[in-house]
mmCIF file with all atom_site columns, C-alpha atoms in Angstrom:
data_model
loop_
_atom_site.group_PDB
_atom_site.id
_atom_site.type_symbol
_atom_site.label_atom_id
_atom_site.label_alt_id
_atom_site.label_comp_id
_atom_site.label_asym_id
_atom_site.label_entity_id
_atom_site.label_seq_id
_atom_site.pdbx_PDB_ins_code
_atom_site.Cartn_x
_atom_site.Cartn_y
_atom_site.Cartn_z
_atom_site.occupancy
_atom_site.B_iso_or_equiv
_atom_site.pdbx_formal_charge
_atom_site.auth_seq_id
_atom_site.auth_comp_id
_atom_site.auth_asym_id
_atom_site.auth_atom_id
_atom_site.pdbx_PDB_model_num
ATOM 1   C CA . UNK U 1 1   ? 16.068 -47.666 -100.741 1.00 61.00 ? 27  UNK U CA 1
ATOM 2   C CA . UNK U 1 2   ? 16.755 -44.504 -99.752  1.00 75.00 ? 28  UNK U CA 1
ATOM 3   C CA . UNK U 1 3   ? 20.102 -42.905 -98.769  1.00 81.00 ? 29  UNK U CA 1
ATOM 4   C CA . UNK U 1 4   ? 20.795 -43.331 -95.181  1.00 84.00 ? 30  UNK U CA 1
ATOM 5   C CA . UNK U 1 5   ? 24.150 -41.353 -95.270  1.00 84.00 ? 31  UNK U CA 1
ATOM 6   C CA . UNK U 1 6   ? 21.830 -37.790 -94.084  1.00 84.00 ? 32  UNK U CA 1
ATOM 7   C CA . UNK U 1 7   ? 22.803 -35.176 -92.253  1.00 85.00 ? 33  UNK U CA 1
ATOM 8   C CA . UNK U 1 8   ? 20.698 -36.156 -89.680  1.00 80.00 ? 34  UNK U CA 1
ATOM 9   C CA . UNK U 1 9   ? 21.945 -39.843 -89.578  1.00 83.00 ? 35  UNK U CA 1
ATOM 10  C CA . UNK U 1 10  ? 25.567 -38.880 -89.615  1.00 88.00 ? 36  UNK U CA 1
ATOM 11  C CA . UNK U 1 11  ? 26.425 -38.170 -85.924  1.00 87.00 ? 37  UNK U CA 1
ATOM 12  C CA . UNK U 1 12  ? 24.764 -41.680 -85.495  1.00 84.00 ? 38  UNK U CA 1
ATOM 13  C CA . UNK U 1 13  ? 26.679 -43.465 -87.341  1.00 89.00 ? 39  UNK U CA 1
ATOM 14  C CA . UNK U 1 14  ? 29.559 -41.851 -86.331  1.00 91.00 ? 40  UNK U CA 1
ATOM 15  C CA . UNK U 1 15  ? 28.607 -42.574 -83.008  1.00 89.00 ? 41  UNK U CA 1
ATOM 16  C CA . UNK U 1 16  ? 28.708 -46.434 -83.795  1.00 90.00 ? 42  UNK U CA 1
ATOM 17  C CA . UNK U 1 17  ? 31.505 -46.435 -85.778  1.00 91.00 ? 43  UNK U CA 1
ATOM 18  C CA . UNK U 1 18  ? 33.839 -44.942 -82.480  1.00 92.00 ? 44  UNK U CA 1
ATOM 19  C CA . UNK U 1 19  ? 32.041 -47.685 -80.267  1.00 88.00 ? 45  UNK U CA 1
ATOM 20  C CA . UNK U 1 20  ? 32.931 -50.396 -82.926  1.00 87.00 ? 46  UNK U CA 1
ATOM 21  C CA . UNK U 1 21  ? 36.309 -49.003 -83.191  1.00 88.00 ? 47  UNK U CA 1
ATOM 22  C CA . UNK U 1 22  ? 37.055 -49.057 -79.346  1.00 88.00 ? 48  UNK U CA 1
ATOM 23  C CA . UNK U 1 23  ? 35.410 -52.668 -79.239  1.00 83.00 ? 49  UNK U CA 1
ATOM 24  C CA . UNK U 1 24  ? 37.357 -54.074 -81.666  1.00 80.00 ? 50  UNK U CA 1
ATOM 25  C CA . UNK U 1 25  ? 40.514 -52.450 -80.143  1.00 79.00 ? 51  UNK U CA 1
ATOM 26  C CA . UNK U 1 26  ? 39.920 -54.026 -77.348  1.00 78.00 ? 52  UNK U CA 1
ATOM 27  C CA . UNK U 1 27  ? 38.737 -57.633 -79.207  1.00 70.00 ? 53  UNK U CA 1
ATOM 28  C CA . UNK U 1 28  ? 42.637 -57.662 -81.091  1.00 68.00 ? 54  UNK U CA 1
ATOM 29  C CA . UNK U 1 29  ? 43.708 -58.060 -77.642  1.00 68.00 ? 55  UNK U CA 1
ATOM 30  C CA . UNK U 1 30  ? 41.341 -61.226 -76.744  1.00 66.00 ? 56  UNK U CA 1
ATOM 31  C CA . UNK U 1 31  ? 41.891 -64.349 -78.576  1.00 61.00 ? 57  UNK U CA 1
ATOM 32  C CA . UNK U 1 32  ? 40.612 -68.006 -78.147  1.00 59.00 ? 58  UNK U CA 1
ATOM 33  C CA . UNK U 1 33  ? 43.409 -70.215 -79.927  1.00 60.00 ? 59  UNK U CA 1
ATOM 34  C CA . UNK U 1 34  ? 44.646 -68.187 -82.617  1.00 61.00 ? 60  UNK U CA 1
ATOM 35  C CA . UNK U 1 35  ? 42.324 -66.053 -83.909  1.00 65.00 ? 61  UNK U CA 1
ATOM 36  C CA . UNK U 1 36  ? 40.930 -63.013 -81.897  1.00 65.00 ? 62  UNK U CA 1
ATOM 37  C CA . UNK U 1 37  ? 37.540 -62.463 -81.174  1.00 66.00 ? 63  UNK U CA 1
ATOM 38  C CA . UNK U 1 38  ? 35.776 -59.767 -83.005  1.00 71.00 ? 64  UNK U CA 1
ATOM 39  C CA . UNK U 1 39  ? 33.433 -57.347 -80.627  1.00 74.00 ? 65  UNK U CA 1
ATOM 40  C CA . UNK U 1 40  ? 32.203 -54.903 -82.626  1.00 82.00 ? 66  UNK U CA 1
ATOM 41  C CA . UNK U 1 41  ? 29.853 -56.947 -84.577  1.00 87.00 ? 67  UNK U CA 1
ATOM 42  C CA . UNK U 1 42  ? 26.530 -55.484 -82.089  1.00 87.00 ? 68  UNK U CA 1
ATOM 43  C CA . UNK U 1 43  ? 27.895 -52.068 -83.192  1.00 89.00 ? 69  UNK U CA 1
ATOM 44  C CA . UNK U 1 44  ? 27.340 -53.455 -86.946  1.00 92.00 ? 70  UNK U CA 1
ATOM 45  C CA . UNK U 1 45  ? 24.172 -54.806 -86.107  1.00 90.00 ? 71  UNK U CA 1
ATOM 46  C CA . UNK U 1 46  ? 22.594 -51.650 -84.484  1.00 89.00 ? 72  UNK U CA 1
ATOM 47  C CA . UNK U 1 47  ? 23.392 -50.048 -87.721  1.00 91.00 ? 73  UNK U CA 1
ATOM 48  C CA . UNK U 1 48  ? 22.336 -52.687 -89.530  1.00 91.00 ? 74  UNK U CA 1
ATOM 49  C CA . UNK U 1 49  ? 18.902 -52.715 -88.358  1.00 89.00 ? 75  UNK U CA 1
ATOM 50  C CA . UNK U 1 50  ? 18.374 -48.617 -87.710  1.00 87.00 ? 76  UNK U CA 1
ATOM 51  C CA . UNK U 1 51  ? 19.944 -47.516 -91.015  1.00 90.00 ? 77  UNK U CA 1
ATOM 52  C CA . UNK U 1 52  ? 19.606 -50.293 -93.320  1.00 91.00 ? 78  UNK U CA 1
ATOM 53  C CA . UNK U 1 53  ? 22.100 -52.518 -95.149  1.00 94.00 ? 79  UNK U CA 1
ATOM 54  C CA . UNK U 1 54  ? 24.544 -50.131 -96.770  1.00 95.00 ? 80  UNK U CA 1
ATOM 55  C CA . UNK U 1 55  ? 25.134 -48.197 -92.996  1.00 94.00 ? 81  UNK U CA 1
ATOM 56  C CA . UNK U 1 56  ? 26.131 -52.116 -92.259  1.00 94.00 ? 82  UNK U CA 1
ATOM 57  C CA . UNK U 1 57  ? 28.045 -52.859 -94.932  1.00 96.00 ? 83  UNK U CA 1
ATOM 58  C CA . UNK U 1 58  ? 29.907 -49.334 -94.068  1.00 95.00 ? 84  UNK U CA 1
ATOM 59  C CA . UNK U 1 59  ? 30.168 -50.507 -90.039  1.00 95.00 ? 85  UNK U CA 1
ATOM 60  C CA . UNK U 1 60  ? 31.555 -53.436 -91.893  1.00 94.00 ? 86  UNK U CA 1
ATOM 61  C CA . UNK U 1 61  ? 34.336 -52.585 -93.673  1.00 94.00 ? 87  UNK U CA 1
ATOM 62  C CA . UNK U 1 62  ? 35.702 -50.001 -91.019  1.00 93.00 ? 88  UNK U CA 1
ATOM 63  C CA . UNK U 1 63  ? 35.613 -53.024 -88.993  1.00 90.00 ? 89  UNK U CA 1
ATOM 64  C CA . UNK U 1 64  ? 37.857 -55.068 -91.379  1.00 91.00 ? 90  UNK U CA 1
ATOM 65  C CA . UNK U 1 65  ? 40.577 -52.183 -91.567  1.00 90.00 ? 91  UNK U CA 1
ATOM 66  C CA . UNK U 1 66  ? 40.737 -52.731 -87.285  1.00 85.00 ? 92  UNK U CA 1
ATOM 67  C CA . UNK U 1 67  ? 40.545 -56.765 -87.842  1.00 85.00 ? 93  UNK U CA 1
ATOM 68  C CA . UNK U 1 68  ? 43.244 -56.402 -90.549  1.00 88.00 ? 94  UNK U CA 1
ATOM 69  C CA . UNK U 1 69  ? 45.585 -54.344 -87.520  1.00 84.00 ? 95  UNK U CA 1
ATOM 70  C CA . UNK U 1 70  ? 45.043 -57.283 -84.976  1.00 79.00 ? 96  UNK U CA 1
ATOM 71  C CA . UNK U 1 71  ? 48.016 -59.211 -84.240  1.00 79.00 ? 97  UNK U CA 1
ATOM 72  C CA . UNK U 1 72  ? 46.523 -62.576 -84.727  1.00 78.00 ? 98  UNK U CA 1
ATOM 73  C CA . UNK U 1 73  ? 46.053 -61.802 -88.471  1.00 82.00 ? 99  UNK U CA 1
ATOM 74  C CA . UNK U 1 74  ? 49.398 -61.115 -88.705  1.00 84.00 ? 100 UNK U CA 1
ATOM 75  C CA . UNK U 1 75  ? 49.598 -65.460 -89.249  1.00 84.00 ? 101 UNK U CA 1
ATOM 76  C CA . UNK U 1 76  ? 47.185 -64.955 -91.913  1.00 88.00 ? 102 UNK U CA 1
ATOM 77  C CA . UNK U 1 77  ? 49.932 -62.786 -94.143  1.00 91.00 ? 103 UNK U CA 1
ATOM 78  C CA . UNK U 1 78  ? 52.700 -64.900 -93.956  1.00 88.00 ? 104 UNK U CA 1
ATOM 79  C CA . UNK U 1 79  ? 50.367 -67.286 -96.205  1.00 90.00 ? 105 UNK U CA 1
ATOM 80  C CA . UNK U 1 80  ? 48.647 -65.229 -98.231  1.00 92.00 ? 106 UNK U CA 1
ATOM 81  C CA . UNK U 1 81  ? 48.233 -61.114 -98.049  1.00 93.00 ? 107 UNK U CA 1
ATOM 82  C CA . UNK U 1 82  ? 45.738 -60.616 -100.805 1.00 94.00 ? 108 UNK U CA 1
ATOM 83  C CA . UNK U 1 83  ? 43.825 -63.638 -99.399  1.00 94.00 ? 109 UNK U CA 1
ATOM 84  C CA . UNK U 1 84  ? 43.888 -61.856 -96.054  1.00 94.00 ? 110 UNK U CA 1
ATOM 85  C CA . UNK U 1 85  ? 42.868 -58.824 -97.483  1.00 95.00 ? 111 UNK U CA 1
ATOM 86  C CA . UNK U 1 86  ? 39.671 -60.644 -99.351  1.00 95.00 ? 112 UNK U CA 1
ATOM 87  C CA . UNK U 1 87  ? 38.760 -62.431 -96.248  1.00 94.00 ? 113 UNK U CA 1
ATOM 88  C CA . UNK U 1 88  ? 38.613 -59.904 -94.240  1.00 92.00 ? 114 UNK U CA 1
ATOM 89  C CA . UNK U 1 89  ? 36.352 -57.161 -96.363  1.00 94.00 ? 115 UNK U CA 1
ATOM 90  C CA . UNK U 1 90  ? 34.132 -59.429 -97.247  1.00 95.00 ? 116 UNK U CA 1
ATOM 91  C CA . UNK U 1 91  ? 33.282 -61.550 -94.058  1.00 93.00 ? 117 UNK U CA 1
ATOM 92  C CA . UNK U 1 92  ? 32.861 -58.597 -92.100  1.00 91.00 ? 118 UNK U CA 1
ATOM 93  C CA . UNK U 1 93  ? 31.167 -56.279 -95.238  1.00 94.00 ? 119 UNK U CA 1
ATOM 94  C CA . UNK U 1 94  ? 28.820 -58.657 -96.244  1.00 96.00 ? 120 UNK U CA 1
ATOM 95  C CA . UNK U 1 95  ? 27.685 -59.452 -93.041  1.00 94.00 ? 121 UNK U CA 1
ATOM 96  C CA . UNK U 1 96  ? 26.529 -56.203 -92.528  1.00 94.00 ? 122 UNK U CA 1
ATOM 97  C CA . UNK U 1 97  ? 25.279 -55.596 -95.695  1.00 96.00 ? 123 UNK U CA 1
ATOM 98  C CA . UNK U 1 98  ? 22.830 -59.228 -95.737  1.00 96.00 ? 124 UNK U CA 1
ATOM 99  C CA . UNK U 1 99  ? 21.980 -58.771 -91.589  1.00 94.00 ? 125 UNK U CA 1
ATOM 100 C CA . UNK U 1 100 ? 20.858 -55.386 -92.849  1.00 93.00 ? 126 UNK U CA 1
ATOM 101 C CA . UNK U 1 101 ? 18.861 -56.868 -96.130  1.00 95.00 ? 127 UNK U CA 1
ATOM 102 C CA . UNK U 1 102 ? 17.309 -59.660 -93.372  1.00 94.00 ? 128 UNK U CA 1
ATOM 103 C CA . UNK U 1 103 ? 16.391 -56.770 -90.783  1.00 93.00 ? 129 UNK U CA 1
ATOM 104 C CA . UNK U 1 104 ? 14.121 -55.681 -94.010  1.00 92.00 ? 130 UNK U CA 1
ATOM 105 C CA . UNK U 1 105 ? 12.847 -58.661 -94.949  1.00 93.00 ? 131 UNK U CA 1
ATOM 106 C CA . UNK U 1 106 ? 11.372 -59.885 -91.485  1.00 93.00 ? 132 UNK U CA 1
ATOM 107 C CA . UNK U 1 107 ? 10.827 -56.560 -90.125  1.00 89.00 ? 133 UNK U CA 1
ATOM 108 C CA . UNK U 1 108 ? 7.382  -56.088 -92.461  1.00 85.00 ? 134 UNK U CA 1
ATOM 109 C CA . UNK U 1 109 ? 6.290  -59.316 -90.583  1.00 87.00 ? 135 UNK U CA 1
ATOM 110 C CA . UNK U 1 110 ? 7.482  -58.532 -86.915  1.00 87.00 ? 136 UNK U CA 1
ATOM 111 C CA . UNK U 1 111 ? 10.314 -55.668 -85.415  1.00 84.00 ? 137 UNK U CA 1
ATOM 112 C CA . UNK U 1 112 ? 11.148 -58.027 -82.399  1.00 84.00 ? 138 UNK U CA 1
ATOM 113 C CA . UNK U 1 113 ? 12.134 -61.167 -84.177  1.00 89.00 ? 139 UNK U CA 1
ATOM 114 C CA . UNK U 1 114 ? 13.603 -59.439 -87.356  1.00 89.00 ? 140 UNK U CA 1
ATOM 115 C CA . UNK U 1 115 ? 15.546 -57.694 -84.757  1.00 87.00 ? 141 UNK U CA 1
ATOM 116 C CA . UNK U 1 116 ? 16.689 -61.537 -82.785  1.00 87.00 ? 142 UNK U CA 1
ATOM 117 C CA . UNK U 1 117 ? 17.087 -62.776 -86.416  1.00 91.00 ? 143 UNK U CA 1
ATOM 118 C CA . UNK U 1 118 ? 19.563 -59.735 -87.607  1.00 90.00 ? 144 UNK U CA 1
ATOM 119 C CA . UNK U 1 119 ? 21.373 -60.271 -84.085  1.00 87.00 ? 145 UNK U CA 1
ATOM 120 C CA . UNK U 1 120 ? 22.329 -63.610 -84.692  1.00 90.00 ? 146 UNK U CA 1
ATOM 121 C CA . UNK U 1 121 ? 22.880 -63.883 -88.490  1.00 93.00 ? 147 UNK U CA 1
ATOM 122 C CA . UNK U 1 122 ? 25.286 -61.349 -88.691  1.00 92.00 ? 148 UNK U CA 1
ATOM 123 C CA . UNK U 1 123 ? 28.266 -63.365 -86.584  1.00 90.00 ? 149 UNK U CA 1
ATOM 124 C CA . UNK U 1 124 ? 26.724 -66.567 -88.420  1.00 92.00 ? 150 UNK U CA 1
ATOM 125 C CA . UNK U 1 125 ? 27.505 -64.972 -91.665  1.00 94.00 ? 151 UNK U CA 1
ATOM 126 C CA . UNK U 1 126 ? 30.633 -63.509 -90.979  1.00 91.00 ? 152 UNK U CA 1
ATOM 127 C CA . UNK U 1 127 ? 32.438 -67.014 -88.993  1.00 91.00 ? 153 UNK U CA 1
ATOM 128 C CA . UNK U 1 128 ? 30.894 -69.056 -92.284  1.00 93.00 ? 154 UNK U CA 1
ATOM 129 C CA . UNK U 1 129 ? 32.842 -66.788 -94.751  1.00 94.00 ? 155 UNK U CA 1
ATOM 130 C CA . UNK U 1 130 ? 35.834 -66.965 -92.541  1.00 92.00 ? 156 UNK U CA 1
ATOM 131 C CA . UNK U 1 131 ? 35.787 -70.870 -92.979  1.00 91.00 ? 157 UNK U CA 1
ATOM 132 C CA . UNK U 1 132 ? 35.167 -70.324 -96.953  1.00 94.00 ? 158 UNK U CA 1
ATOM 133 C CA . UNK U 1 133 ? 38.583 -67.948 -96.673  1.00 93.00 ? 159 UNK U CA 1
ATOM 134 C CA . UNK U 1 134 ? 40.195 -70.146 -94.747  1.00 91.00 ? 160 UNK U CA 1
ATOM 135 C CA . UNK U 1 135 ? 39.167 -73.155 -96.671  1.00 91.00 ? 161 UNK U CA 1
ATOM 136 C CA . UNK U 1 136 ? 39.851 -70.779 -99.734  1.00 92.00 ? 162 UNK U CA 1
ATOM 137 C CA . UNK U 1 137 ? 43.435 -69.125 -99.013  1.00 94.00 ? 163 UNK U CA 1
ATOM 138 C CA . UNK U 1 138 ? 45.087 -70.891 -95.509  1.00 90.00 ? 164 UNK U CA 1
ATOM 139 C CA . UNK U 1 139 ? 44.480 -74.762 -96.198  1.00 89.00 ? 165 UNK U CA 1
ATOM 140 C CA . UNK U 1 140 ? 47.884 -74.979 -95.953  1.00 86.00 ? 166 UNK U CA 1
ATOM 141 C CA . UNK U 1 141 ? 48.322 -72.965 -92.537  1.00 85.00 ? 167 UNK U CA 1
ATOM 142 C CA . UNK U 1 142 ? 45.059 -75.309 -91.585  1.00 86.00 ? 168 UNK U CA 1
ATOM 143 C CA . UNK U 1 143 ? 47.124 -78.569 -92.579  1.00 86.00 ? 169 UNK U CA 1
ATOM 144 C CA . UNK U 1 144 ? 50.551 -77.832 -91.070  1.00 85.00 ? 170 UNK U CA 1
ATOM 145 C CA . UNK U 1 145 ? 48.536 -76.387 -87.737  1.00 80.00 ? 171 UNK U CA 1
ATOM 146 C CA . UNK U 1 146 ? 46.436 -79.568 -87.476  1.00 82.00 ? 172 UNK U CA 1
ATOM 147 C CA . UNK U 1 147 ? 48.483 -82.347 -86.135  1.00 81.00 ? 173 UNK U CA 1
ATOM 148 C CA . UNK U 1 148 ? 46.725 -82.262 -82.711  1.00 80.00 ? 174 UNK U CA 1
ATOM 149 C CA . UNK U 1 149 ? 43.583 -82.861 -84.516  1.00 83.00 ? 175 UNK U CA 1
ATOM 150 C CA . UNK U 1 150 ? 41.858 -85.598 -86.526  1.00 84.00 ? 176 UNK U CA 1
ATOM 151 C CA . UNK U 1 151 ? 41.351 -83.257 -90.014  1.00 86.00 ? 177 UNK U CA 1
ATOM 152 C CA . UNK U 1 152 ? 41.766 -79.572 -90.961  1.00 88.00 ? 178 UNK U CA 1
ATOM 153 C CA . UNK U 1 153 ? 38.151 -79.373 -90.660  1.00 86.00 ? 179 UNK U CA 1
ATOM 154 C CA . UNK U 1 154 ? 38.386 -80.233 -86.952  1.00 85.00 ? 180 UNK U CA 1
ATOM 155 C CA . UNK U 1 155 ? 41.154 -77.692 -86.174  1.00 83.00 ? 181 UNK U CA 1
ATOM 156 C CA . UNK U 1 156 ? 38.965 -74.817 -87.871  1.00 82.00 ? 182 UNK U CA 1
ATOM 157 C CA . UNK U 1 157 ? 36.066 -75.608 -86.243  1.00 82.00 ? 183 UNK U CA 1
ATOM 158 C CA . UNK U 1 158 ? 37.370 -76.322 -83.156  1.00 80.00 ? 184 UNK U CA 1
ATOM 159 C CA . UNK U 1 159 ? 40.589 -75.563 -82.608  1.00 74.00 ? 185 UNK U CA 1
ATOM 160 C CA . UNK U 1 160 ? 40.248 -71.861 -84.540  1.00 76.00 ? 186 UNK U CA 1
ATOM 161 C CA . UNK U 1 161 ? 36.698 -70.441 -84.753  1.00 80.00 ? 187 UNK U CA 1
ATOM 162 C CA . UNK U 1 162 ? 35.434 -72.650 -81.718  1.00 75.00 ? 188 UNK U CA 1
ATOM 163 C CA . UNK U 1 163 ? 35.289 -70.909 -78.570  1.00 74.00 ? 189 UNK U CA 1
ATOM 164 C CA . UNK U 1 164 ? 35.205 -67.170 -80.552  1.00 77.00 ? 190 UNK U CA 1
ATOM 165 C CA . UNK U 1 165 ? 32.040 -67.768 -82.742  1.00 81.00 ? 191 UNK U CA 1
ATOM 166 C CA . UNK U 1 166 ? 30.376 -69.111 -79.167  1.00 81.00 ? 192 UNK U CA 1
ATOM 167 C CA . UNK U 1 167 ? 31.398 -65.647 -77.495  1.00 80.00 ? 193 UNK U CA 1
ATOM 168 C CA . UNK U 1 168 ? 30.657 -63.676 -80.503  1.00 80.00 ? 194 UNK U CA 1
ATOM 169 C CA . UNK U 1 169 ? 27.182 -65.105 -80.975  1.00 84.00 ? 195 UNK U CA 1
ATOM 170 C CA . UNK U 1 170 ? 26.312 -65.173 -77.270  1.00 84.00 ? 196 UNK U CA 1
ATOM 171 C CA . UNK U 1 171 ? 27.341 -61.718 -76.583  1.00 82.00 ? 197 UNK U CA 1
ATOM 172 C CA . UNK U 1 172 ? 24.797 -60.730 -79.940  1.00 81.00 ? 198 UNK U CA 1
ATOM 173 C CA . UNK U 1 173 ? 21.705 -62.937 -78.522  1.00 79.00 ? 199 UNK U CA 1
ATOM 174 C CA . UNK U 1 174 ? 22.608 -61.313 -74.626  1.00 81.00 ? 200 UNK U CA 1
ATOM 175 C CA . UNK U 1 175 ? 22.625 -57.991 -76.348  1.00 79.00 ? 201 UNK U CA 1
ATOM 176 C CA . UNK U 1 176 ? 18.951 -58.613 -78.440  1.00 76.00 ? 202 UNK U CA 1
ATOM 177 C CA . UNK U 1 177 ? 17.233 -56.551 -75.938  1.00 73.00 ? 203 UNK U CA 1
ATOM 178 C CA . UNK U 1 178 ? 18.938 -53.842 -75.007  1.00 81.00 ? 204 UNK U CA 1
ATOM 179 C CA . UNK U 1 179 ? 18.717 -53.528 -78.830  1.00 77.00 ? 205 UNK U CA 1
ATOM 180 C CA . UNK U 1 180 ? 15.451 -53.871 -79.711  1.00 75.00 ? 206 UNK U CA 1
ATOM 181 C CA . UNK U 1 181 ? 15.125 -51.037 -76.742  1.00 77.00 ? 207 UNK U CA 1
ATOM 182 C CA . UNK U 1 182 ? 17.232 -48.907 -78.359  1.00 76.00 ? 208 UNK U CA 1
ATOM 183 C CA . UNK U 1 183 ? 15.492 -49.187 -82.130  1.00 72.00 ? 209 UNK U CA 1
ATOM 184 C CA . UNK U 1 184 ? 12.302 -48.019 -80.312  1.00 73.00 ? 210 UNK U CA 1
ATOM 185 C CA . UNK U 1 185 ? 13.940 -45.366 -78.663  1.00 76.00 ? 211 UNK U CA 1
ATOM 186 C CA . UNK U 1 186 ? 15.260 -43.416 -81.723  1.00 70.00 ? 212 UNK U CA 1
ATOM 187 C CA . UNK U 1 187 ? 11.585 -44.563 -84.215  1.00 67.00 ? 213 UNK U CA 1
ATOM 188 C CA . UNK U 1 188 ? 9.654  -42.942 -81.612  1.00 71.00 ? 214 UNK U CA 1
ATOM 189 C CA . UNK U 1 189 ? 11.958 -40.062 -81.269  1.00 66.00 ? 215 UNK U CA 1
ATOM 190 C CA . UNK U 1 190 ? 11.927 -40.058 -85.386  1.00 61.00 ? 216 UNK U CA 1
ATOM 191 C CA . UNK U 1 191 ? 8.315  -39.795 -84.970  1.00 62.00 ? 217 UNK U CA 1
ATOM 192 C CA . UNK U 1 192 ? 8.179  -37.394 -82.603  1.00 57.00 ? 218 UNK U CA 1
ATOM 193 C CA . UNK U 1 193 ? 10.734 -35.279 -84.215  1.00 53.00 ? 219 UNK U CA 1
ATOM 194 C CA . UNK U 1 194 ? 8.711  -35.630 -87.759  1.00 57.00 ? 220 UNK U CA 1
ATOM 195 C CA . UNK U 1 195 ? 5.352  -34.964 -85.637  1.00 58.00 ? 221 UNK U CA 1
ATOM 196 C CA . UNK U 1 196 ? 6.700  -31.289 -84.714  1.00 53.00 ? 222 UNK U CA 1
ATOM 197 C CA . UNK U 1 197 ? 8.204  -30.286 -87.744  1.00 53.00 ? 223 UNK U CA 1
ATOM 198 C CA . UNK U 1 198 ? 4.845  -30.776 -89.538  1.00 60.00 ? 224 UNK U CA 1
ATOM 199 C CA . UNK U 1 199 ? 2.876  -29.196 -86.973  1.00 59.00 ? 225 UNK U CA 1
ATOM 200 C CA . UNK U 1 200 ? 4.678  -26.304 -87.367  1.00 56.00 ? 226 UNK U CA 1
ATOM 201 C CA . UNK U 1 201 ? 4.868  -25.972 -90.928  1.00 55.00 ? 227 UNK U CA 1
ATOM 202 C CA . UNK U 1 202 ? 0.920  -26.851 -91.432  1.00 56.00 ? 228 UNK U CA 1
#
């Protein structure tokens, strides 16, 4: 795999990490029960799937340091910091890293639907290892939280991740296209970029 941290990739990437930076700014102030929603998981996508896994594990953890600022994980610290902390780097790390690893995989077969496939996995894999955290490190913020509810499980699901994983992962499958557009846009500038420099140095 080769390294995708190039001087030619750089003002890319830096380009998505501002945009996830802004998104997520503005995410820490939009919440659904008591979590906030996270929008900068397209921004960790499109890296995901133009750079490769590592450029989305990177997206990824700048996107924890933002998640660990919002105020609605400040409930998650007065239960447990380091558990916070864990949480946090590795929901939103690995689900970079593995939507980047699937963009591979499926993308020898077909671009469009590794492309769908990356879209929607990555908020799928970061909501599931919020529950394992949860489950993990807050089951007792989940029990004393959950009276309104039949079970803890019910008042994570519902009461918790409900109506945030439904934004997160519409927003992603809304966004697919515009995507996919933009992958082609910069492989066919790659290409055409690679096409001069060749010509003029044959």
């Amino acid at each position: 795999m080769k390294n995708p941290f190039t001087i030619r990739n750089m003002p890319y990437i830096a380009i998505l990490a501002a945009i996830e930076i802004v998104l997520q700014y503005i995410g820490n102030a939009i919440a659904f029960g008591p979590i906030s929603i996270n929008l900068s998981l397209v921004p960790i996508a499109l890296g995901a799937i133009i750079f490769g896994p590592w450029v989305g594990l990177f997206l990824g953890i700048i996107n924890s340091l933002f998640v660990l600022m919002a105020p609605s994980t400040m409930i998650f610290y007065n239960v447990s910091v380091v558990g916070t902390i864990i949480t946090v780097f590795i929901k939103s790390g690995a689900a970079g890293f593995f939507g980047g690893l699937i963009y591979l995989l499926i993308n020898k077969r077909n671009n469009l639907l590794a492309t769908i496939v990356t879209s929607i996995s990555i908020p799928l894999i970061n909501t599931g290892l919020f529950i394992v955290g949860s489950l993990t490190f807050f089951r007792s913020f989940l029990e004393s939280n959950s009276t309104n509810f039949n079970n803890i499980y019910e008042f994570l699901f519902i009461g918790m991740i409900g109506w945030n994983f439904i934004f997160e992962i519409t927003t992603s499958i809304v966004l697919i296209y515009p995507i996919y557009r933009i992958i082609l846009y910069y492989q066919n500038k790659h290409q055409v970029v690679e096409a001069w420099y060749k010509e003029r140095l044959t």
